[in-house]
Coordinates of N, CA, C and O in Angstrom, one line a residue:
M1 N 152.8 73.2 98.6 CA 152.4 72.3 99.7 C 152.3 73.1 101.0 O 151.3 73.0 101.8
L2 N 153.2 74.0 101.2 CA 153.2 74.9 102.4 C 152.0 75.9 102.3 O 151.3 76.1 103.4
R3 N 151.7 76.3 101.1 CA 150.6 77.2 100.9 C 149.3 76.5 101.3 O 148.4 77.1 101.9
R4 N 149.2 75.2 100.9 CA 148.0 74.5 101.1 C 147.8 74.3 102.6 O 146.6 74.3 103.1
S5 N 148.8 74.0 103.3 CA 148.7 73.8 104.8 C 148.3 75.1 105.5 O 147.6 75.1 106.5
I6 N 148.8 76.2 105.0 CA 148.4 77.5 105.6 C 146.9 77.8 105.4 O 146.2 78.3 106.3
E7 N 146.4 77.4 104.2 CA 145.0 77.6 103.9 C 144.1 76.7 104.8 O 143.1 77.2 105.3
I8 N 144.6 75.5 105.0 CA 143.8 74.6 105.9 C 143.8 75.1 107.3 O 142.8 75.1 108.0
A9 N 144.9 75.6 107.8 CA 145.0 76.2 109.1 C 144.1 77.4 109.3 O 143.5 77.6 110.3
A10 N 144.0 78.2 108.3 CA 143.1 79.4 108.3 C 141.7 79.0 108.4 O 140.9 79.6 109.1
V11 N 141.3 78.0 107.6 CA 139.9 77.5 107.6 C 139.6 76.9 108.9 O 138.5 77.2 109.5
I12 N 140.5 76.2 109.5 CA 140.3 75.6 110.8 C 140.1 76.7 111.9 O 139.3 76.6 112.8
A13 N 140.9 77.7 111.8 CA 140.8 78.8 112.8 C 139.5 79.6 112.7 O 138.9 79.9 113.7
V14 N 139.0 79.7 111.5 CA 137.7 80.4 111.3 C 136.6 79.5 111.8 O 135.6 80.0 112.5
I15 N 136.6 78.2 111.6 CA 135.6 77.3 112.1 C 135.6 77.3 113.6 O 134.6 77.3 114.2
A16 N 136.8 77.3 114.2 CA 136.9 77.3 115.6 C 136.4 78.5 116.3 O 135.7 78.5 117.3
A17 N 136.6 79.7 115.6 CA 136.1 81.0 116.1 C 134.6 81.0 116.0 O 133.9 81.5 116.9
A18 N 134.0 80.4 115.0 CA 132.6 80.4 114.8 C 131.9 79.5 115.8 O 130.9 79.8 116.4
L19 N 132.5 78.3 116.1 CA 132.0 77.4 117.1 C 132.1 78.0 118.5 O 131.3 77.8 119.3
Q20 N 133.2 78.8 118.8 CA 133.3 79.4 120.1 C 132.2 80.4 120.3 O 131.7 80.5 121.4
G21 N 131.8 81.1 119.2 CA 130.8 82.1 119.4 C 129.4 81.4 119.7 O 128.6 82.0 120.3
C22 N 129.2 80.2 119.2 CA 128.0 79.5 119.4 C 127.9 78.9 120.8 O 126.8 78.5 121.2
T23 N 129.0 78.9 121.5 CA 128.9 78.2 122.9 C 128.5 79.2 123.9 O 128.2 78.7 125.0
T24 N 128.4 80.5 123.7 CA 128.0 81.4 124.7 C 126.4 81.5 124.7 O 125.8 81.2 123.7
T25 N 125.9 81.8 125.9 CA 124.4 81.9 126.0 C 124.0 83.4 126.0 O 124.8 84.3 126.1
K26 N 122.7 83.5 125.9 CA 122.1 84.9 125.8 C 122.4 85.6 127.1 O 122.7 86.8 127.1
D27 N 122.2 84.9 128.2 CA 122.4 85.6 129.5 C 123.9 86.0 129.8 O 124.1 86.9 130.5
D28 N 124.8 85.2 129.2 CA 126.2 85.6 129.3 C 126.5 86.8 128.5 O 127.3 87.7 128.9
M29 N 125.9 86.9 127.3 CA 126.2 88.1 126.5 C 125.4 89.3 126.9 O 126.0 90.4 126.8
L30 N 124.2 89.2 127.3 CA 123.3 90.3 127.7 C 122.8 90.1 129.1 O 121.6 89.7 129.3
P31 N 123.6 90.3 130.1 CA 123.1 90.1 131.5 C 122.0 91.2 131.8 O 122.1 92.3 131.3
H32 N 121.1 90.9 132.6 CA 120.1 91.9 133.0 C 119.8 91.8 134.5 O 120.0 90.7 135.1
G33 N 119.3 92.9 135.1 CA 119.0 92.9 136.5 C 117.6 92.4 136.8 O 116.9 91.7 135.9
D34 N 117.1 92.8 138.0 CA 115.8 92.3 138.4 C 114.7 93.3 137.9 O 113.5 93.0 138.2
E35 N 115.0 94.4 137.3 CA 114.0 95.4 136.9 C 113.3 95.0 135.7 O 113.9 94.5 134.7
T36 N 112.0 95.3 135.7 CA 111.2 95.0 134.5 C 111.2 96.3 133.6 O 111.6 97.4 134.1
M37 N 110.6 96.3 132.5 CA 110.5 97.4 131.6 C 109.6 98.5 132.3 O 109.9 99.7 132.1
M38 N 108.6 98.1 133.0 CA 107.7 99.0 133.7 C 108.5 99.8 134.7 O 108.3 101.0 134.9
D39 N 109.4 99.1 135.5 CA 110.2 99.7 136.5 C 111.1 100.8 135.9 O 111.3 101.9 136.4
V40 N 111.7 100.4 134.7 CA 112.6 101.4 134.1 C 111.8 102.6 133.6 O 112.2 103.7 133.7
W41 N 110.6 102.3 133.0 CA 109.8 103.4 132.5 C 109.4 104.4 133.7 O 109.5 105.6 133.6
L42 N 108.9 103.8 134.8 CA 108.5 104.6 135.9 C 109.6 105.4 136.5 O 109.5 106.5 136.9
Q43 N 110.8 104.8 136.5 CA 112.0 105.5 137.1 C 112.4 106.6 136.2 O 112.7 107.7 136.7
S44 N 112.3 106.5 134.9 CA 112.7 107.6 134.0 C 111.7 108.7 133.9 O 112.1 109.8 133.6
T45 N 110.4 108.4 134.1 CA 109.4 109.4 134.0 C 109.1 110.0 135.4 O 108.3 110.9 135.5
G46 N 109.7 109.5 136.4 CA 109.5 110.1 137.7 C 108.3 109.5 138.5 O 107.8 110.2 139.4
G47 N 107.9 108.3 138.2 CA 106.8 107.7 139.0 C 105.6 107.5 138.2 O 105.5 107.7 137.0
G48 N 104.5 107.0 138.9 CA 103.3 106.7 138.3 C 102.4 107.9 138.1 O 102.9 109.1 138.0
A49 N 101.1 107.7 138.0 CA 100.1 108.8 137.8 C 100.2 109.8 138.9 O 100.2 109.4 140.1
G50 N 100.3 111.1 138.6 CA 100.3 112.1 139.6 C 101.7 112.3 140.3 O 101.9 112.9 141.3
G51 N 102.7 111.6 139.7 CA 104.1 111.7 140.2 C 104.8 113.0 139.9 O 104.2 113.9 139.3
I52 N 106.0 113.0 140.3 CA 106.9 114.2 140.1 C 107.1 114.5 138.6 O 107.0 115.6 138.2
G53 N 107.3 113.4 137.9 CA 107.6 113.6 136.4 C 106.4 114.2 135.7 O 106.5 115.1 134.8
E54 N 105.2 113.8 136.1 CA 104.0 114.3 135.4 C 103.8 115.8 135.8 O 103.4 116.6 135.0
R55 N 104.1 116.1 137.1 CA 104.0 117.5 137.5 C 104.9 118.4 136.8 O 104.6 119.5 136.4
K56 N 106.2 117.9 136.5 CA 107.1 118.7 135.7 C 106.6 118.9 134.3 O 106.8 120.0 133.7
L57 N 106.0 117.9 133.8 CA 105.5 118.0 132.4 C 104.4 119.0 132.3 O 104.4 119.9 131.4
L58 N 103.5 119.0 133.3 CA 102.4 120.0 133.3 C 102.9 121.4 133.5 O 102.4 122.4 132.9
D59 N 104.0 121.6 134.4 CA 104.6 122.9 134.5 C 105.2 123.4 133.3 O 105.1 124.6 132.9
A60 N 105.9 122.5 132.6 CA 106.5 122.9 131.3 C 105.5 123.3 130.3 O 105.7 124.3 129.5
R61 N 104.4 122.6 130.2 CA 103.3 123.0 129.3 C 102.7 124.3 129.6 O 102.4 125.1 128.8
Q62 N 102.6 124.6 130.9 CA 102.0 125.8 131.4 C 102.9 127.0 131.0 O 102.4 128.1 130.6
D63 N 104.2 126.8 131.0 CA 105.1 127.9 130.6 C 104.9 128.2 129.1 O 105.1 129.4 128.7
L64 N 104.6 127.2 128.3 CA 104.4 127.4 126.9 C 103.1 128.0 126.4 O 102.9 128.5 125.3
R65 N 102.1 127.9 127.3 CA 100.7 128.4 127.0 C 100.7 129.9 126.9 O 101.3 130.6 127.7
R66 N 99.8 130.4 126.0 CA 99.6 131.8 125.9 C 98.1 132.0 126.1 O 97.3 131.2 125.7
A67 N 97.7 133.2 126.5 CA 96.3 133.5 126.7 C 95.7 133.7 125.3 O 96.4 134.3 124.4
I68 N 94.5 133.3 125.1 CA 93.8 133.5 123.8 C 93.2 134.9 123.8 O 92.5 135.3 124.7
S69 N 93.6 135.6 122.8 CA 93.2 137.0 122.7 C 92.3 137.2 121.4 O 92.6 136.7 120.4
T70 N 91.2 137.9 121.6 CA 90.3 138.1 120.5 C 90.2 139.5 120.0 O 89.3 140.0 119.3
S71 N 91.2 140.3 120.5 CA 91.2 141.7 120.1 C 91.4 141.9 118.6 O 92.1 141.1 118.0
D72 N 90.9 143.0 118.1 CA 91.0 143.3 116.7 C 92.5 143.6 116.3 O 92.9 143.2 115.2
S73 N 93.3 144.1 117.2 CA 94.7 144.4 116.8 C 95.5 143.2 116.6 O 96.3 143.1 115.7
V74 N 95.2 142.2 117.4 CA 95.9 140.9 117.2 C 95.4 140.2 115.9 O 96.2 139.7 115.1
Q75 N 94.1 140.3 115.6 CA 93.6 139.7 114.3 C 94.2 140.5 113.1 O 94.5 139.8 112.1
E76 N 94.3 141.8 113.2 CA 94.8 142.5 112.1 C 96.3 142.2 111.9 O 96.8 142.1 110.8
E77 N 97.0 142.1 113.0 CA 98.4 141.7 112.9 C 98.6 140.4 112.3 O 99.5 140.2 111.4
N78 N 97.8 139.4 112.7 CA 97.9 138.1 112.1 C 97.4 138.0 110.7 O 97.8 137.1 110.0
A79 N 96.6 138.9 110.3 CA 96.1 138.9 108.9 C 97.2 139.1 107.9 O 97.2 138.6 106.8
R80 N 98.2 139.8 108.3 CA 99.4 140.0 107.4 C 100.1 138.7 107.1 O 100.7 138.5 106.1
Y81 N 100.0 137.8 108.1 CA 100.7 136.5 107.9 C 99.9 135.4 107.4 O 100.3 134.3 107.2
T82 N 98.6 135.7 107.3 CA 97.6 134.6 106.9 C 97.8 134.4 105.4 O 97.8 135.3 104.6
R83 N 97.8 133.1 105.0 CA 98.0 132.8 103.6 C 96.6 132.7 102.9 O 95.7 132.1 103.4
T84 N 96.5 133.5 101.9 CA 95.3 133.5 101.0 C 95.8 133.2 99.6 O 97.0 133.3 99.3
A85 N 94.8 132.9 98.8 CA 95.2 132.6 97.4 C 95.8 133.8 96.7 O 96.8 133.7 96.0
Q86 N 95.3 134.9 97.0 CA 95.8 136.2 96.3 C 97.2 136.5 96.8 O 98.0 136.7 95.9
N87 N 97.4 136.6 98.1 CA 98.7 137.0 98.5 C 99.8 135.9 98.2 O 101.0 136.2 98.1
E88 N 99.4 134.6 98.1 CA 100.3 133.6 97.8 C 100.8 133.8 96.3 O 102.0 133.7 96.0
I89 N 99.9 134.1 95.4 CA 100.3 134.3 94.0 C 101.1 135.5 93.9 O 102.2 135.5 93.2
Y90 N 100.7 136.6 94.5 CA 101.4 137.9 94.4 C 102.8 137.9 95.1 O 103.7 138.5 94.7
S91 N 102.9 137.1 96.2 CA 104.1 137.1 96.9 C 105.1 136.2 96.4 O 106.3 136.4 96.4
Q92 N 104.7 135.0 95.8 CA 105.6 134.0 95.3 C 106.0 134.3 93.9 O 107.1 134.1 93.5
F93 N 105.0 134.6 93.1 CA 105.2 134.8 91.6 C 105.0 136.2 91.3 O 103.9 136.6 91.0
K94 N 106.0 137.0 91.3 CA 105.9 138.4 91.0 C 105.8 138.6 89.5 O 106.4 137.8 88.7
R95 N 105.0 139.6 89.1 CA 104.9 139.8 87.6 C 106.2 140.6 87.1 O 106.6 141.5 87.8
L96 N 106.7 140.1 86.0 CA 107.8 140.7 85.5 C 107.4 142.0 84.7 O 106.3 142.0 84.1
P97 N 108.2 143.0 84.6 CA 107.8 144.2 83.9 C 107.6 143.9 82.4 O 108.4 143.1 81.8
N98 N 106.6 144.4 81.8 CA 106.3 144.3 80.4 C 106.1 145.7 79.9 O 105.0 146.2 79.8
P99 N 107.2 146.3 79.5 CA 107.0 147.7 79.0 C 106.2 147.9 77.8 O 106.2 147.0 76.9
D100 N 105.6 149.0 77.7 CA 104.8 149.4 76.5 C 105.8 150.0 75.5 O 106.6 150.8 75.8
L101 N 105.7 149.6 74.2 CA 106.5 150.2 73.2 C 105.6 151.1 72.3 O 104.4 150.7 72.0
V102 N 106.1 152.2 72.0 CA 105.3 153.1 71.1 C 106.0 153.1 69.8 O 107.2 153.3 69.7
M103 N 105.2 152.9 68.8 CA 105.7 152.8 67.4 C 105.0 153.8 66.5 O 103.8 153.9 66.6
Y104 N 105.7 154.6 65.8 CA 105.1 155.5 64.8 C 105.2 154.9 63.5 O 106.2 154.4 63.0
V105 N 104.0 154.9 62.8 CA 103.8 154.3 61.5 C 103.8 155.6 60.5 O 102.9 156.4 60.7
Y106 N 104.7 155.6 59.6 CA 104.8 156.7 58.7 C 103.6 156.7 57.7 O 103.1 155.6 57.4
P107 N 103.3 157.8 57.1 CA 102.2 157.7 56.1 C 102.7 156.8 54.9 O 103.8 156.8 54.6
H108 N 101.7 156.1 54.4 CA 102.1 155.1 53.4 C 100.8 154.8 52.5 O 99.7 155.2 52.9
L109 N 101.1 154.0 51.5 CA 100.0 153.6 50.6 C 99.8 152.1 50.9 O 100.7 151.3 51.1
A110 N 98.5 151.7 51.0 CA 98.2 150.3 51.4 C 97.1 149.8 50.5 O 96.3 150.5 50.0
G111 N 97.1 148.4 50.3 CA 96.0 147.8 49.6 C 96.4 147.5 48.1 O 97.4 147.9 47.6
T112 N 95.5 146.8 47.4 CA 95.7 146.4 46.0 C 95.5 147.7 45.1 O 96.2 147.9 44.2
D113 N 94.6 148.5 45.5 CA 94.4 149.9 44.9 C 95.1 150.8 45.9 O 94.5 151.1 46.9
P114 N 96.3 151.2 45.7 CA 97.0 152.0 46.8 C 96.2 153.2 47.3 O 95.9 154.1 46.5
A115 N 95.8 153.1 48.5 CA 95.1 154.1 49.2 C 96.0 154.8 50.2 O 96.8 154.1 50.9
P116 N 96.1 156.1 50.3 CA 97.0 156.7 51.3 C 96.5 156.5 52.7 O 95.3 156.7 53.0
I117 N 97.4 156.2 53.6 CA 97.1 156.0 55.0 C 98.0 157.1 55.7 O 99.2 157.1 55.6
P118 N 97.3 157.9 56.5 CA 98.1 158.9 57.3 C 99.0 158.3 58.3 O 98.7 157.2 58.8
G119 N 100.0 159.0 58.8 CA 100.9 158.5 59.8 C 100.1 158.5 61.2 O 99.2 159.3 61.4
Y120 N 100.5 157.5 62.0 CA 99.8 157.4 63.3 C 100.8 156.7 64.3 O 101.8 156.1 63.8
S121 N 100.5 156.8 65.6 CA 101.3 156.1 66.6 C 100.4 155.0 67.2 O 99.2 155.0 67.3
T122 N 101.1 153.9 67.5 CA 100.4 152.8 68.2 C 101.2 152.3 69.4 O 102.5 152.5 69.4
V123 N 100.6 151.7 70.3 CA 101.2 151.2 71.5 C 101.0 149.7 71.6 O 99.8 149.2 71.4
F124 N 102.0 148.9 72.0 CA 101.9 147.5 72.2 C 102.9 147.0 73.2 O 103.9 147.7 73.4
P125 N 102.5 146.0 73.9 CA 103.5 145.5 74.9 C 104.7 144.8 74.3 O 104.6 144.2 73.2
L126 N 105.8 144.8 75.0 CA 107.0 144.1 74.5 C 106.8 142.6 74.4 O 107.2 142.0 73.4
Y127 N 106.2 142.0 75.4 CA 105.9 140.6 75.4 C 104.5 140.3 75.1 O 103.6 141.0 75.5
Q128 N 104.2 139.2 74.4 CA 102.9 138.9 74.0 C 102.0 138.5 75.2 O 100.8 138.9 75.3
R129 N 102.6 137.8 76.2 CA 101.9 137.3 77.4 C 102.5 137.9 78.6 O 103.6 138.3 78.6
V130 N 101.7 137.9 79.7 CA 102.3 138.3 81.0 C 103.3 137.3 81.5 O 103.0 136.1 81.5
Q131 N 104.4 137.7 81.9 CA 105.5 136.8 82.4 C 105.6 136.9 83.9 O 105.5 138.0 84.5
Y132 N 105.8 135.8 84.6 CA 106.0 135.7 86.0 C 107.4 135.2 86.4 O 107.9 134.4 85.7
A133 N 107.9 135.8 87.5 CA 109.2 135.4 88.0 C 109.0 134.1 88.8 O 108.0 133.9 89.5
M134 N 110.0 133.3 88.8 CA 110.0 132.1 89.7 C 110.3 132.6 91.1 O 110.8 133.6 91.4
P135 N 109.8 131.8 92.2 CA 110.1 132.2 93.5 C 111.6 132.4 93.8 O 112.4 131.6 93.4
G136 N 111.9 133.6 94.3 CA 113.3 133.9 94.6 C 114.1 134.6 93.5 O 115.2 135.0 93.6
E137 N 113.5 134.6 92.3 CA 114.1 135.3 91.2 C 114.0 136.8 91.3 O 113.1 137.3 91.8
R138 N 115.1 137.5 90.9 CA 115.1 138.9 91.0 C 114.0 139.5 90.1 O 113.9 139.2 89.0
T139 N 113.3 140.5 90.7 CA 112.3 141.2 89.9 C 112.6 142.7 89.8 O 111.9 143.4 89.1
E140 N 113.5 143.2 90.6 CA 113.8 144.7 90.6 C 114.6 145.0 89.4 O 115.3 144.2 88.8
D141 N 114.7 146.3 89.0 CA 115.5 146.7 87.9 C 117.0 146.5 88.1 O 117.5 146.7 89.2
Y142 N 117.7 146.2 87.1 CA 119.1 145.9 87.2 C 119.9 147.2 87.1 O 119.6 148.1 86.4

């Protein structure tokens, strides 16, 4: 019985708190002054067209500008950093070493009618296909 009355008191307290929240108005919760959004914008940017804020912005942009140079030395220097299909492939995917193996074939008899074959050397790559390293994978000798 005591437990039931505590539950009822808790429900009544929650309902009272909810109703109290509904009695406030927007202006009480969020008071505002006489300034409009345009006034706030102009104040933060330093005024209207041609104002101090716009002058500061133009000065900051002027500090960041560089002169355009068409000299060959600049173009050659930038060519090292220019991305092309060839240097992208070679710089990102390095070819892994594929050593040549030399094999000596001893003299032997071959065929259904055994014919003598003299000894000879042959060269073949270790891997059947060219292998490429993933970007960032080590390619130098261990």
